[in-house]
PDB file of C-alpha atoms and ligand atoms in Angstrom:
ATOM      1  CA  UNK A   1     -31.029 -34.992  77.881  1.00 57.00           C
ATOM      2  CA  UNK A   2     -32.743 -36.436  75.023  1.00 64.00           C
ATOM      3  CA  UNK A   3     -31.512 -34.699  72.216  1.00 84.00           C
ATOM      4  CA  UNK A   4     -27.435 -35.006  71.845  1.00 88.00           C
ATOM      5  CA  UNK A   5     -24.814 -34.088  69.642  1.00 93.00           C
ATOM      6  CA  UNK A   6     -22.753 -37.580  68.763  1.00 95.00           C
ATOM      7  CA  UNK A   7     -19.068 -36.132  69.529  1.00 95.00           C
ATOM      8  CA  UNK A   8     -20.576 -35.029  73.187  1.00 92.00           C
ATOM      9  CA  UNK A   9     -21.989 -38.339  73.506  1.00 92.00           C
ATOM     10  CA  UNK A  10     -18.864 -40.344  71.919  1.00 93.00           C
ATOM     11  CA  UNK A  11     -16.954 -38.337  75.648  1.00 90.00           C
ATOM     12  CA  UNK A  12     -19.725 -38.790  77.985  1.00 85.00           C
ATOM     13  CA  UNK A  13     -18.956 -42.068  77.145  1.00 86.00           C
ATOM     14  CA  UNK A  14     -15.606 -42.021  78.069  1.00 84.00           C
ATOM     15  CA  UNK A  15     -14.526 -43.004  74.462  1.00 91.00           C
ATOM     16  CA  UNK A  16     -11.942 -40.353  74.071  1.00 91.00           C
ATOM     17  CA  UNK A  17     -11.485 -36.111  73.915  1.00 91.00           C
ATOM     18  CA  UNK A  18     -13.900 -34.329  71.880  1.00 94.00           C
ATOM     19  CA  UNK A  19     -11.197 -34.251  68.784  1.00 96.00           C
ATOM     20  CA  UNK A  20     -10.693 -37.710  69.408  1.00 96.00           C
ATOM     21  CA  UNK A  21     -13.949 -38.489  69.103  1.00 96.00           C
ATOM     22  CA  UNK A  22     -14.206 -36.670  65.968  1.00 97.00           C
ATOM     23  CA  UNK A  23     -11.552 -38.079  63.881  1.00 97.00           C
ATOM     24  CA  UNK A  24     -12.953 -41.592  64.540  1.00 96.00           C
ATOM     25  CA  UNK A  25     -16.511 -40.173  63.781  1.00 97.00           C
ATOM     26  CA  UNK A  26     -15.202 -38.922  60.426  1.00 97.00           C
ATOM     27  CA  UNK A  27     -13.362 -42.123  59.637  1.00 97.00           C
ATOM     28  CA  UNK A  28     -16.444 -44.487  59.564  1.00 96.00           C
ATOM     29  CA  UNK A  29     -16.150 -46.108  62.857  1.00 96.00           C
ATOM     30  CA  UNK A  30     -19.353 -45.301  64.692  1.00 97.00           C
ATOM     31  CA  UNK A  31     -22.608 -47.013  64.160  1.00 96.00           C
ATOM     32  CA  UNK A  32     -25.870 -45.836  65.907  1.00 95.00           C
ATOM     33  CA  UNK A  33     -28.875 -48.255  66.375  1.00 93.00           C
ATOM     34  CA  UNK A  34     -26.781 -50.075  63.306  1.00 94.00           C
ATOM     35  CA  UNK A  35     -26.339 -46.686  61.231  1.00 95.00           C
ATOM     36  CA  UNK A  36     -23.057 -45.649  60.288  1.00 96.00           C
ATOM     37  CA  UNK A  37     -23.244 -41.631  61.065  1.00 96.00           C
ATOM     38  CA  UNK A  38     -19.850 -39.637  59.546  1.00 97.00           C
ATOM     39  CA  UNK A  39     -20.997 -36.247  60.978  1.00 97.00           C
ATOM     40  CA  UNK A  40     -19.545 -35.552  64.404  1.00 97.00           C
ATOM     41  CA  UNK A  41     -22.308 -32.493  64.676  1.00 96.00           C
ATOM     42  CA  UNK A  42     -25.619 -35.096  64.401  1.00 96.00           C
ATOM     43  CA  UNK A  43     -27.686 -34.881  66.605  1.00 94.00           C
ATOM     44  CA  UNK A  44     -29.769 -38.182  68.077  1.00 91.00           C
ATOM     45  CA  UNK A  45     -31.836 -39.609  70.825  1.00 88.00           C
ATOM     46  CA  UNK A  46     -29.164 -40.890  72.705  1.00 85.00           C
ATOM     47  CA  UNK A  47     -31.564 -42.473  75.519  1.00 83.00           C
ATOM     48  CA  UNK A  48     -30.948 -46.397  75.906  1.00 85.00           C
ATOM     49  CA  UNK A  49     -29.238 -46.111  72.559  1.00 90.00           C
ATOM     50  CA  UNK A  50     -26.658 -49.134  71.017  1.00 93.00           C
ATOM     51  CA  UNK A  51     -23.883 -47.591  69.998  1.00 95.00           C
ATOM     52  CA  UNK A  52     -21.068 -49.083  68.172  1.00 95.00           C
ATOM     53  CA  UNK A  53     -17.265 -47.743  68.063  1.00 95.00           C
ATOM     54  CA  UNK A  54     -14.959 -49.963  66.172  1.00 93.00           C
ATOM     55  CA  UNK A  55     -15.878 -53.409  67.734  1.00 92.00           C
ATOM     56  CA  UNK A  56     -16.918 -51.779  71.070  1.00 93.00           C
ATOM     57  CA  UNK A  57     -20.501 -51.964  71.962  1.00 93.00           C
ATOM     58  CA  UNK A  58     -22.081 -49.224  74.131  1.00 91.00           C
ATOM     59  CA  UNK A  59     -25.405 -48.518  75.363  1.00 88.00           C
ATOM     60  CA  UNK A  60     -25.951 -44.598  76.466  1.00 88.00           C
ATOM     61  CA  UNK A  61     -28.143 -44.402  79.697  1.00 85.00           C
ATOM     62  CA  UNK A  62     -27.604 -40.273  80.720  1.00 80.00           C
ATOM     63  CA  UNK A  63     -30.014 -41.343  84.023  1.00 88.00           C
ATOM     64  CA  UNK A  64     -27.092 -42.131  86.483  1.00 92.00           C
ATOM     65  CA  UNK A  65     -27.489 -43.089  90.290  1.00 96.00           C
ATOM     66  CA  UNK A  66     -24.155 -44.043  92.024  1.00 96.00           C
ATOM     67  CA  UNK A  67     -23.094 -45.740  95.450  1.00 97.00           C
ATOM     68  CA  UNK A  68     -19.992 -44.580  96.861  1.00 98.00           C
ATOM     69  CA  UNK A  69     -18.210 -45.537 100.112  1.00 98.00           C
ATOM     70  CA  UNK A  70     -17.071 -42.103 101.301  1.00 98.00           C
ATOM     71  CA  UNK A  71     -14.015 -41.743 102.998  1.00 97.00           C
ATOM     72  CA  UNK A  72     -13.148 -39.192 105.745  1.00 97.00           C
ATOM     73  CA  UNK A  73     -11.726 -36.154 104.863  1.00 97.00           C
ATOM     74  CA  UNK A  74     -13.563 -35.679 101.495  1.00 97.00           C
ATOM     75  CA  UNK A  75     -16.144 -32.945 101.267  1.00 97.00           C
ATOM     76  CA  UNK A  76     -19.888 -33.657 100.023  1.00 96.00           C
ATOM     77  CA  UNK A  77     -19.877 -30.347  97.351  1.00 91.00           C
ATOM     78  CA  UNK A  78     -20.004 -30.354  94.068  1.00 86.00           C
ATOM     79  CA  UNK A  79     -16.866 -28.371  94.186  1.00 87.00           C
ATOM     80  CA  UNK A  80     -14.246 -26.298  96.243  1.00 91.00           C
ATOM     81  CA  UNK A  81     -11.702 -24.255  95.436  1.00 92.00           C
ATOM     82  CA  UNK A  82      -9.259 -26.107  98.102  1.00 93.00           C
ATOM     83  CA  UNK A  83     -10.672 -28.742  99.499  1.00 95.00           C
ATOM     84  CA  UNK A  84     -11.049 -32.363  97.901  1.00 94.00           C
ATOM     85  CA  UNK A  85     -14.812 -33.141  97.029  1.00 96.00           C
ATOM     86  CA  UNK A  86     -16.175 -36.524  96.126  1.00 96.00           C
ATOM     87  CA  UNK A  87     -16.783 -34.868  92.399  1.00 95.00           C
ATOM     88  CA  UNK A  88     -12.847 -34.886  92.333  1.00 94.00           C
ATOM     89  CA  UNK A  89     -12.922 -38.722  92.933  1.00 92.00           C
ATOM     90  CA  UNK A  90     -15.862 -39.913  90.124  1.00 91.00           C
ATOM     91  CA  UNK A  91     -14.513 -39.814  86.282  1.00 86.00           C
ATOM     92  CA  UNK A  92     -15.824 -37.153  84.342  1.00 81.00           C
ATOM     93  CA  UNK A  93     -17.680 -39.064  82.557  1.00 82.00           C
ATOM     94  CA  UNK A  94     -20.448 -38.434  85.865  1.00 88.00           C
ATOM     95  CA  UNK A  95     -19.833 -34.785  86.267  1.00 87.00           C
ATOM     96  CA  UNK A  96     -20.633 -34.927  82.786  1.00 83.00           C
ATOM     97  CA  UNK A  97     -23.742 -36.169  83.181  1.00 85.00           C
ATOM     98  CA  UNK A  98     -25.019 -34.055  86.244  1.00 89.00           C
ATOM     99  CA  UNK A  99     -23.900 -36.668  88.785  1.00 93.00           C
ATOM    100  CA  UNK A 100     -24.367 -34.623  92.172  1.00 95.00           C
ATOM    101  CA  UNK A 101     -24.423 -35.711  95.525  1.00 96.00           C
ATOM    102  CA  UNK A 102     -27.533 -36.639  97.428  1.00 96.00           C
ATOM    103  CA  UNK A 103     -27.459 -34.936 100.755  1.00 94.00           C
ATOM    104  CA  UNK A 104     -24.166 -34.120 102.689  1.00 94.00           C
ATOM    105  CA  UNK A 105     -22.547 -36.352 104.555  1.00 97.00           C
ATOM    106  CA  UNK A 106     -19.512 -34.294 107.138  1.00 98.00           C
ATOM    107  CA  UNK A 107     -16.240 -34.187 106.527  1.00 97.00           C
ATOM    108  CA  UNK A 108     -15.202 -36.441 108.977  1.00 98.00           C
ATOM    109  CA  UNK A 109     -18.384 -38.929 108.321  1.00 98.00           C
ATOM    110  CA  UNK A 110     -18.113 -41.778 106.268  1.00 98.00           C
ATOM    111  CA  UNK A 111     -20.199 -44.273 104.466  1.00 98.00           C
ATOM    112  CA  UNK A 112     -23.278 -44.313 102.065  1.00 98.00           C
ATOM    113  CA  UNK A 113     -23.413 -41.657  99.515  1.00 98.00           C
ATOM    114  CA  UNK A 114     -25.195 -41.841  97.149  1.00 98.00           C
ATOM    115  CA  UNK A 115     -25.017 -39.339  93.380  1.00 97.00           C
ATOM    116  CA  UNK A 116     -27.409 -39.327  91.110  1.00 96.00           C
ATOM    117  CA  UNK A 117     -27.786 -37.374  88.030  1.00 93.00           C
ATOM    118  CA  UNK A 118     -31.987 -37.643  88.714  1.00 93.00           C
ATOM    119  CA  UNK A 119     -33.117 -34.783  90.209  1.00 92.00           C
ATOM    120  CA  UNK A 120     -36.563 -36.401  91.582  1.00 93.00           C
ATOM    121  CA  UNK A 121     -34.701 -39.222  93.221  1.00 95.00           C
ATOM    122  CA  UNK A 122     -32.648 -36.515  94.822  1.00 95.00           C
ATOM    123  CA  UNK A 123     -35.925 -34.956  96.068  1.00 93.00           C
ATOM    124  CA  UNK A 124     -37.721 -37.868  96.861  1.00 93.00           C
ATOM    125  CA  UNK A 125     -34.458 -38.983  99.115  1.00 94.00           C
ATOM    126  CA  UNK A 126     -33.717 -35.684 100.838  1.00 91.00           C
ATOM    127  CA  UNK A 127     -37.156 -34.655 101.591  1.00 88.00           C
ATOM    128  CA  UNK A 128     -38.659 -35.237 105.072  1.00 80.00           C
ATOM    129  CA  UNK A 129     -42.148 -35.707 103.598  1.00 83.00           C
ATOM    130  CA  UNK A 130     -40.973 -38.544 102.216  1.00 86.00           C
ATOM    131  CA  UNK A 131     -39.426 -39.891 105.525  1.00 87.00           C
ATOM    132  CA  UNK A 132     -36.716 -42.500 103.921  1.00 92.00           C
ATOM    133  CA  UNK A 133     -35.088 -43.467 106.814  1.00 93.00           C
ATOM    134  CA  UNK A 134     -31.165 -43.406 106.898  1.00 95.00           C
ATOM    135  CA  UNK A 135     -28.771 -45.644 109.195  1.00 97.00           C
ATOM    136  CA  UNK A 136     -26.031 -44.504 110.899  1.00 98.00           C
ATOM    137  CA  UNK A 137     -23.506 -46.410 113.569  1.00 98.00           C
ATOM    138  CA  UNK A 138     -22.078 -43.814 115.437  1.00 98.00           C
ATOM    139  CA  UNK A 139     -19.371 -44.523 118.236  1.00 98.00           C
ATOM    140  CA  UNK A 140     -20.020 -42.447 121.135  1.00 98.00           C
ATOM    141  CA  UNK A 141     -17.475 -42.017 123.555  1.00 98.00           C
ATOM    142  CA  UNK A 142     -19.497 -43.376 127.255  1.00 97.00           C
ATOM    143  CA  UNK A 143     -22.923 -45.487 127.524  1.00 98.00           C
ATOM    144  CA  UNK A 144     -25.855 -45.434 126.150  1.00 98.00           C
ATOM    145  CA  UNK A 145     -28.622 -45.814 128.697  1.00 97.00           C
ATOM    146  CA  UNK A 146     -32.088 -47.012 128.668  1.00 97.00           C
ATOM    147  CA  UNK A 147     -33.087 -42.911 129.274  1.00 97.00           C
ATOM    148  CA  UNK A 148     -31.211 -42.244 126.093  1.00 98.00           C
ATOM    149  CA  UNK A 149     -33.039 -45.042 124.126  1.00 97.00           C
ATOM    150  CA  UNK A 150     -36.465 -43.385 125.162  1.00 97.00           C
ATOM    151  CA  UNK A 151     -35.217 -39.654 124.484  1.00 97.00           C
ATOM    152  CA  UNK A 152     -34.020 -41.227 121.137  1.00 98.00           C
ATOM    153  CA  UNK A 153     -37.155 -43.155 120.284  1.00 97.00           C
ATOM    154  CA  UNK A 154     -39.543 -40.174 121.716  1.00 97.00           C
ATOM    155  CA  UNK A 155     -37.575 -37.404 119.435  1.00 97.00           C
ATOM    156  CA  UNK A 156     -35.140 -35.379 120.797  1.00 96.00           C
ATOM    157  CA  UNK A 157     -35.591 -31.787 121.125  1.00 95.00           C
ATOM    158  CA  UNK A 158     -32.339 -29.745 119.861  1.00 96.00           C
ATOM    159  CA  UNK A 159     -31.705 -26.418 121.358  1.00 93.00           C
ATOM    160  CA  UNK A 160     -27.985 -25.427 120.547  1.00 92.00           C
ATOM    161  CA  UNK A 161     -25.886 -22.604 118.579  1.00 93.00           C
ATOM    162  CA  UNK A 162     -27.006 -23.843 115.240  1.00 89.00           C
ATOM    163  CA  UNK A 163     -30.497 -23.534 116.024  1.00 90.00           C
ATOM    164  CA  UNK A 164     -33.591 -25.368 117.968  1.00 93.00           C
ATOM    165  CA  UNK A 165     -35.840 -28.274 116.364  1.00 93.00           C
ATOM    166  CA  UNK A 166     -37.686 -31.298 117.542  1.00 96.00           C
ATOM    167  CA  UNK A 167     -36.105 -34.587 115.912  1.00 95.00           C
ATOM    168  CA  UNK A 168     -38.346 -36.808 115.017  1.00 95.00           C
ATOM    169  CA  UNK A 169     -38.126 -40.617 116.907  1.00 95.00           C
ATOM    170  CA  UNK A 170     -35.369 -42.500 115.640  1.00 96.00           C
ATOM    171  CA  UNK A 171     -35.153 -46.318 115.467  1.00 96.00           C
ATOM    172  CA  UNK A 172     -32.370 -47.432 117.865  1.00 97.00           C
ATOM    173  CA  UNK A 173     -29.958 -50.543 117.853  1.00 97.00           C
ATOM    174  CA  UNK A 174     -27.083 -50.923 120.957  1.00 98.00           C
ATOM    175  CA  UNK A 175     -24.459 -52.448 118.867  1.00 98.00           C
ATOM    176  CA  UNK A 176     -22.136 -52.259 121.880  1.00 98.00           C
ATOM    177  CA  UNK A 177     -22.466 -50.659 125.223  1.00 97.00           C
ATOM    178  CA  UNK A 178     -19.110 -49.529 127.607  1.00 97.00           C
ATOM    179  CA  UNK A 179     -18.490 -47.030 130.142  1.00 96.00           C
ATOM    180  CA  UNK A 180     -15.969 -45.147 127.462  1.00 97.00           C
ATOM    181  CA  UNK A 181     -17.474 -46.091 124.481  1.00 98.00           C
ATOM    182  CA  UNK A 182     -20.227 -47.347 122.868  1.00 98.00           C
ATOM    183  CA  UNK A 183     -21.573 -48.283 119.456  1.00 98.00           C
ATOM    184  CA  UNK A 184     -25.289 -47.371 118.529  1.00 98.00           C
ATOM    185  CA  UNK A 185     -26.912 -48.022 115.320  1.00 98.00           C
ATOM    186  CA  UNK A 186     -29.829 -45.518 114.151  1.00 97.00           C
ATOM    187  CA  UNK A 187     -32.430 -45.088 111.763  1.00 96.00           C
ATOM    188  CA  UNK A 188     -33.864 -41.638 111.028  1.00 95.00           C
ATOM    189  CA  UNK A 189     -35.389 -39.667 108.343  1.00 93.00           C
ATOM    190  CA  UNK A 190     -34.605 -36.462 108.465  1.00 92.00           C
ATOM    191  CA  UNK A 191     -31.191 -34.474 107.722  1.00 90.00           C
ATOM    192  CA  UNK A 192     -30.792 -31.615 109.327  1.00 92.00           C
ATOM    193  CA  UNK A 193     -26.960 -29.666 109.840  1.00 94.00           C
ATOM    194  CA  UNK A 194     -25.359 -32.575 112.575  1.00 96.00           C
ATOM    195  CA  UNK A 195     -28.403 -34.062 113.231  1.00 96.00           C
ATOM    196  CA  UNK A 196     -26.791 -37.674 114.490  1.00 98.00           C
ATOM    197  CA  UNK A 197     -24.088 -35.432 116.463  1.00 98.00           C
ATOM    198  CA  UNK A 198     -26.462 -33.006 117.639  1.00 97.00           C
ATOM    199  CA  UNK A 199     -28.828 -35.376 119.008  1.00 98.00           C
ATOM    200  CA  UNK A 200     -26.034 -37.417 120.732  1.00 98.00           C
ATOM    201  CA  UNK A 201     -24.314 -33.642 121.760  1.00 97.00           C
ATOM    202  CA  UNK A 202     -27.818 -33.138 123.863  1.00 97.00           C
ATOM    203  CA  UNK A 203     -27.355 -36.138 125.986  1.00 97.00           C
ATOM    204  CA  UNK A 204     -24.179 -35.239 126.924  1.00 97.00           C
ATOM    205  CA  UNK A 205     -22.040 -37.644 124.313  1.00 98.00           C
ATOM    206  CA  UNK A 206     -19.609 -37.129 121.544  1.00 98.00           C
ATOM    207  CA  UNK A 207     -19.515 -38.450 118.437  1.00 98.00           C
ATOM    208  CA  UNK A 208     -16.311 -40.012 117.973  1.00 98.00           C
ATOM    209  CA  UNK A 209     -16.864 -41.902 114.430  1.00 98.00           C
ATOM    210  CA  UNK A 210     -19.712 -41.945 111.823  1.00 98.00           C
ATOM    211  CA  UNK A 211     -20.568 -43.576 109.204  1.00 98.00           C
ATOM    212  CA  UNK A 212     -23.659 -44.305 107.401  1.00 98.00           C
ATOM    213  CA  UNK A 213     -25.078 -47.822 106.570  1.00 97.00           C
ATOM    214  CA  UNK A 214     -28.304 -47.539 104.939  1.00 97.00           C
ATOM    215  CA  UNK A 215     -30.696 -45.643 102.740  1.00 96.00           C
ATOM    216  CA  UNK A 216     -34.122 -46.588 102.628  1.00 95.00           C
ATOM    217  CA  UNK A 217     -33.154 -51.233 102.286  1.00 95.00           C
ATOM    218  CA  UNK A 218     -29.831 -50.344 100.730  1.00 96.00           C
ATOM    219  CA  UNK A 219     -26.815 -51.182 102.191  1.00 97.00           C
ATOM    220  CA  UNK A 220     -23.197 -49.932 101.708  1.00 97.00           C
ATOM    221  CA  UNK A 221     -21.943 -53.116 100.145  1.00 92.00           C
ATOM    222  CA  UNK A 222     -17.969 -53.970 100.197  1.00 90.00           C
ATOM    223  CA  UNK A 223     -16.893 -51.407  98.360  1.00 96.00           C
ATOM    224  CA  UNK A 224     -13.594 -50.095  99.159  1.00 97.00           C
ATOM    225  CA  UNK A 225     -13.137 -47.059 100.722  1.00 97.00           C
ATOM    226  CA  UNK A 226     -13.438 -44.344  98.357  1.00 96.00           C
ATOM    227  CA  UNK A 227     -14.648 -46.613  95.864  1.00 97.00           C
ATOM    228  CA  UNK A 228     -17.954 -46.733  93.916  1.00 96.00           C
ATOM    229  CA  UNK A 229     -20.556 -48.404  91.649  1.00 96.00           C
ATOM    230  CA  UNK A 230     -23.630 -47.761  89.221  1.00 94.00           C
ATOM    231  CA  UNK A 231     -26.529 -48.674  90.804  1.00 96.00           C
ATOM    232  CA  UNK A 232     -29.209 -50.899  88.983  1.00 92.00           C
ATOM    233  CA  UNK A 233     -32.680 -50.298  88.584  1.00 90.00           C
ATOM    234  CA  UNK A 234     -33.521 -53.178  91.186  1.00 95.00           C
ATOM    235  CA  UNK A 235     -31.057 -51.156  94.096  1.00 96.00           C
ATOM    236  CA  UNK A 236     -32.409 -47.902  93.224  1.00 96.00           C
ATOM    237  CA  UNK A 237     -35.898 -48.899  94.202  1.00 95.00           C
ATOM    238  CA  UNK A 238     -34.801 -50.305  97.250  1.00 96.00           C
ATOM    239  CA  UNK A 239     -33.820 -46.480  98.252  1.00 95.00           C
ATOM    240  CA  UNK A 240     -37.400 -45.298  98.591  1.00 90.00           C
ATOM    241  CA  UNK A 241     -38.298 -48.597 100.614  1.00 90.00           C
ATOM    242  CA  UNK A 242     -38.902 -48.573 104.492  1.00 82.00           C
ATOM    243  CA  UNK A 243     -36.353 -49.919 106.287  1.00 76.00           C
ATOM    244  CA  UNK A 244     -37.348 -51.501 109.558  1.00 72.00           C
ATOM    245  CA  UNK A 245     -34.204 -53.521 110.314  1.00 82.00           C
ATOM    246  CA  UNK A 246     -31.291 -51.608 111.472  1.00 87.00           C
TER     247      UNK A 246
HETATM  248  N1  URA B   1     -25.457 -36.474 111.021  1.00 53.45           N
HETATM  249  C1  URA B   1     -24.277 -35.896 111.317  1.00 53.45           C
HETATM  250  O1  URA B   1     -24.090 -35.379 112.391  1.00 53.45           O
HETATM  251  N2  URA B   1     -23.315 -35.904 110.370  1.00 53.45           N
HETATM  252  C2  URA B   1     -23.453 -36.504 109.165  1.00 53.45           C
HETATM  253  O2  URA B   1     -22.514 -36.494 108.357  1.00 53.45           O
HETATM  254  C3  URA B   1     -24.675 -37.111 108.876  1.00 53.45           C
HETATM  255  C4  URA B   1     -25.671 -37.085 109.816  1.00 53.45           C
END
């Protein structure tokens, strides 16, 4: 996006509707990089640029990468015709701007998710070539024994109705460890279709919760449930980082 039209920018921004936006264009009350610009049409190089509106002071960045804390019962899609998506919860502002999910988390899964409107850091995260790992604490509903440690560690081969892979080893942490239920922390770096339930489904547990922790050395922080933040440039590197604590 380097080339922009000021009214489109003016509502990325959040500042108001597109006629909105144009009415205050017209009247004088936008500066750009300290230039007052009257035509709504102009186009600029909004990248990293100051923009003024009124007494207002904006900087345009169209490179977005969000955290959210997903909550259960949301879909990871960009859209659906019934169903709430975590598009439906971000301002448009993000849609806008080509904010998209990262991944899918399930429906019932909750956690980490991070949107980004940078399709490379999308890549680069999803990938398995480039093996970010991703925590999850999943509540299992019996023990987790020292077999399934090894099984996890060694990489579990899946064989079920959705299909038949080799996982690769995952990092393990017992968080807590009952005869109905147990807590287990995991690193791994792959994604596949209910990969953390699958792999628990093949040593004869359930999944009873999920949620994620950790991409790469970022962790969920406090945010709400449901709620979400921009990510800096600092947090964003700390994505494609190897995490080796879980
Ligand atoms: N593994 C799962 O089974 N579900 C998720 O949502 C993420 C990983």
């Amino acid at each position: 996006m380097s080339q922009i039209r000021l009214d489109k920018c003016l509502t990325l921004l959040g500042i108001g509707t597109r006629t909105e936006v144009k009415t205050l264009i017209r009247k004088g009350a936008v500066l750009v990089r300290d230039q007052r610009i009257t035509d709504p049409s102009a186009k600029f190089d909004a990248e990293n640029a100051e923009i003024q509106v009124g007494a207002t002071q904006y900087v345009f960045k169209s490179s977005r990468t969000i955290m959210m804390n997903k909550t259960a019962g949301v879909l990871t899609a960009a859209r659906d015709p019934k169903q709430k998506t975590v598009m439906d919860t971000l301002p448009e502002i993000y849609v806008g701007l080509g904010c998209m999910p990262v991944g899918r988390l399930d429906k019932d899964t909750t956690g980490l998710l991070i949107l980004t409107s940078d399709g490379q850091l999308a890549h680069r995260l999803i990938s398995p070539m480039h093996e970010v790992g991703k925590v999850y604490e999943a509540v299992i509903d019996g023990p987790f024994t020292d077999m399934d440690r090894e099984a996890f560690e060694r990489g579990i081969e899946i064989r079920d109705s959705d299909g038949t892979f080799t996982a690769k080893p995952a990092k393990v942490r017992v968080m807590e460890n009952g005869d109905h239920e147990s807590i287990v922390r995991l690193s791994i770096t792959e994604g596949k279709y209910h990969q953390v339930k699958r792999m628990f489904a093949m040593r004869g547990r359930t999944v009873t919760g999920l949620r994620r922790l950790a991409i790469g050395r970022l962790w969920l922080d406090h945010l709400e449930p449901g709620a979400f933040r921009e990510l800096g440039p600092e947090e964003i590197a700390l994505l494609e980082q190897d995490g080796d604590e879980l």
